[in-house]
């Protein structure tokens, strides 16, 4: 038997599968998805088995053998291995990079695997076959057995061992000298004859109050308890407990604990709520697709507070009832304890939580619950999309428009695309939910394939219980300036905050820090410098005092007078949260402000801490960046203020209007979600802009139509797709020369393909849209130098049946063959979220 193995060296030369013999003793242990050690040149490397076959076309004398297998249960499923191949073609990354991205960090480190007796060994032992007893006995005697020792002793029992692990009779662990090891905790085991503690209490001196308290507690609760928990409960020191165990009243020893980050927290079980008509309609659609095992993608557009989460919960229940599994993605910053609580409250221990604030070890424990089939639901941020489930029925992506679903480093995948790809393999349903769906997704509900829209649109236009949407006021900051107000707070917003302080209600203030001080705007008339070729605002470069276009390279000198109204109040624009906080303090002495931004939330758990404080009304104002805009559900928030809506609007990015609309809608949605009415003030220098106007009317449809028209005219997504190619080199002249050579070659390749493609189209007379591809640039990247490397970029725009990734792949190979010694780096970003 032969295995095709992808070795763990992300390089062009190793970006293919190599053939290895599977030696006889390993045959029962190796599967597609197994990690193996293979000889490669002088070294032994880690690799992934991606295929098994009876024959190999490689000369048998030259084929080497797999040395060892690293895990009993392969960390990847055959489906994920296939996904890795797809990703490498789609996103132009090394296959091994894609596979590695699917594993929890703990598994990427150097380590060894071992087998121990599991929690359920006892049950097995009673009913088991002699073979099983042999294995269990062997492991029991050794404590921890290395993979190799086990395989040597039971070469033919691979399947059986896997079954034992699945049933919990054995458990796979990491034997590492490192921190990743499974965690142990000192635990108290009360004696079986609990009555003896009564004697102990009598024996102790009257002054040993604390010790007696511990013993009494154990008599009332005669079950094992962690030392830390007991100390916490009774407010006693470790010494007190230790002295009791030294006297032999009970046993104190270390046991392995799952690092469940939510351990010890009790989640109130919740029952499904009776659905509103709108919710029920949506739920029926989703549930019937799930029940029919029909692959379908739904776009659920529901206004803020319409009760999307309840629909998710009931759909998941439906999926579980069918014996299938569900993945829920939420943006990292919405993955708060409140969010987790809603899922754990409904599904209890069937839920695993994966997010980046967990330590490597915690993540690994959660991930193991999936491979051990202990959980049926995974809730997590982007990378949870790779959860190694084998019977997926439903994948939910909440806030599907969020740009954080796109990974910025290789593999530069979009979780939405991965979700659809995986769901296709599982005949599963995808639900993309948002109050402000991305235009890409909206367009897919309107474009038909085989008579059906690619995505199906489901709508929820009412808030639950007939609660009204908050009233949104647009405040024209140009008028404020004319009226002599130079403060960053307009008079209406000032009054509104004052009122809330008086009524003891709460306020959320949003300041967008992205794009800090980068664009130039006239404070008198709102004029913003834009590129004459691209309809995108120019970026101010402090060092050269120039304004530049990041798409086409156009540049102009900084101006000191507004070209539109000749005012001298023109300057680069931006303000920080800290300054807003100071000003609040001056305007409203004694005001209690919680500031949430990157500076105040770096510490683990700080994000949750601030939100809890705010929920408990320890502050009047929650002031922050984007992180205050999403998912928060506080009953006493009746006012939302946006300090400057324009900061996003004028970013040099074709998505800036979309992002502005999304942000304004999301943050407005935080107000008045419960009994009290909500009110929103949006301060802006461009009150007439359609993104501001539509957001103020809660008019998603109007915004989408307007924006789609513009995108169609300018040839931007979703009508054309983009690929960003970035070149970098230490020497500028070489970089420019290479980038130009690359672009020339790419254009040649594209011309060839397009010719044949469009010939084909005209031959069959059925072209929905003719294939088209253009290459813009190369121009200097917006960030023109990083770590002493200069950067240039080009943007590929294409539509129709163009194999753009493949074309770029060929151009990259062509280039690398010619210039192997030059240190030019090329990085490719398919469907980039930011063109930087
Ligand atoms: N059928 C229902 N009956 C009563 N209350 C409900 C129902 N569905 C949801 N709710 C409540 O309505 C509130 C808003 O629901 P939820 O948070 O799910 O909205 P959402 O659409 O996810 O909002 P957002 O997009 O703003 O996060 C919650 O407090 C929720 O418990
Ligand atoms: Zn002006
Ligand atoms: Zn331009």
PDB file of N, CA, C and O and ligand atoms in Angstrom, residues 522 524-527 562 564-567, ligand 2:
ATOM      1  N   UNK A 522     -12.372  69.528   4.072  1.00  0.00           N
ATOM      2  CA  UNK A 522     -12.650  70.923   4.393  1.00  0.00           C
ATOM      3  C   UNK A 522     -13.723  70.980   5.469  1.00  0.00           C
ATOM      4  O   UNK A 522     -14.805  70.440   5.293  1.00  0.00           O
ATOM      5  N   UNK A 524     -15.321  73.511   6.379  1.00  0.00           N
ATOM      6  CA  UNK A 524     -16.374  74.490   6.074  1.00  0.00           C
ATOM      7  C   UNK A 524     -17.426  73.897   5.143  1.00  0.00           C
ATOM      8  O   UNK A 524     -18.619  74.006   5.391  1.00  0.00           O
ATOM      9  N   UNK A 525     -16.989  73.242   4.058  1.00  0.00           N
ATOM     10  CA  UNK A 525     -17.975  72.778   3.094  1.00  0.00           C
ATOM     11  C   UNK A 525     -18.034  71.252   2.970  1.00  0.00           C
ATOM     12  O   UNK A 525     -18.888  70.715   2.277  1.00  0.00           O
ATOM     13  N   UNK A 526     -17.137  70.544   3.639  1.00  0.00           N
ATOM     14  CA  UNK A 526     -17.199  69.082   3.582  1.00  0.00           C
ATOM     15  C   UNK A 526     -16.460  68.496   2.386  1.00  0.00           C
ATOM     16  O   UNK A 526     -16.462  67.285   2.180  1.00  0.00           O
ATOM     17  N   UNK A 527     -15.793  69.355   1.605  1.00  0.00           N
ATOM     18  CA  UNK A 527     -15.069  68.866   0.445  1.00  0.00           C
ATOM     19  C   UNK A 527     -13.968  67.884   0.860  1.00  0.00           C
ATOM     20  O   UNK A 527     -13.259  68.088   1.832  1.00  0.00           O
ATOM     21  N   UNK A 562      -9.272  75.279   0.436  1.00  0.00           N
ATOM     22  CA  UNK A 562     -10.224  74.356  -0.161  1.00  0.00           C
ATOM     23  C   UNK A 562     -10.460  74.693  -1.630  1.00  0.00           C
ATOM     24  O   UNK A 562     -10.844  75.815  -1.952  1.00  0.00           O
ATOM     25  N   UNK A 564     -12.797  73.927  -3.370  1.00  0.00           N
ATOM     26  CA  UNK A 564     -14.220  74.095  -3.641  1.00  0.00           C
ATOM     27  C   UNK A 564     -14.771  75.416  -3.103  1.00  0.00           C
ATOM     28  O   UNK A 564     -15.510  76.112  -3.776  1.00  0.00           O
ATOM     29  N   UNK A 565     -14.398  75.798  -1.870  1.00  0.00           N
ATOM     30  CA  UNK A 565     -14.993  77.000  -1.283  1.00  0.00           C
ATOM     31  C   UNK A 565     -13.947  77.998  -0.801  1.00  0.00           C
ATOM     32  O   UNK A 565     -14.277  79.005  -0.189  1.00  0.00           O
ATOM     33  N   UNK A 566     -12.668  77.682  -1.058  1.00  0.00           N
ATOM     34  CA  UNK A 566     -11.549  78.558  -0.702  1.00  0.00           C
ATOM     35  C   UNK A 566     -11.350  78.768   0.789  1.00  0.00           C
ATOM     36  O   UNK A 566     -10.560  79.595   1.205  1.00  0.00           O
ATOM     37  N   UNK A 567     -12.056  78.027   1.602  1.00  0.00           N
ATOM     38  CA  UNK A 567     -11.859  78.149   3.038  1.00  0.00           C
ATOM     39  C   UNK A 567     -10.472  77.634   3.413  1.00  0.00           C
ATOM     40  O   UNK A 567      -9.887  76.805   2.731  1.00  0.00           O
TER      41      UNK A 567
HETATM   42 ZN1  LIG B   2     -14.533  73.896   1.324  1.00  0.00          ZN
END
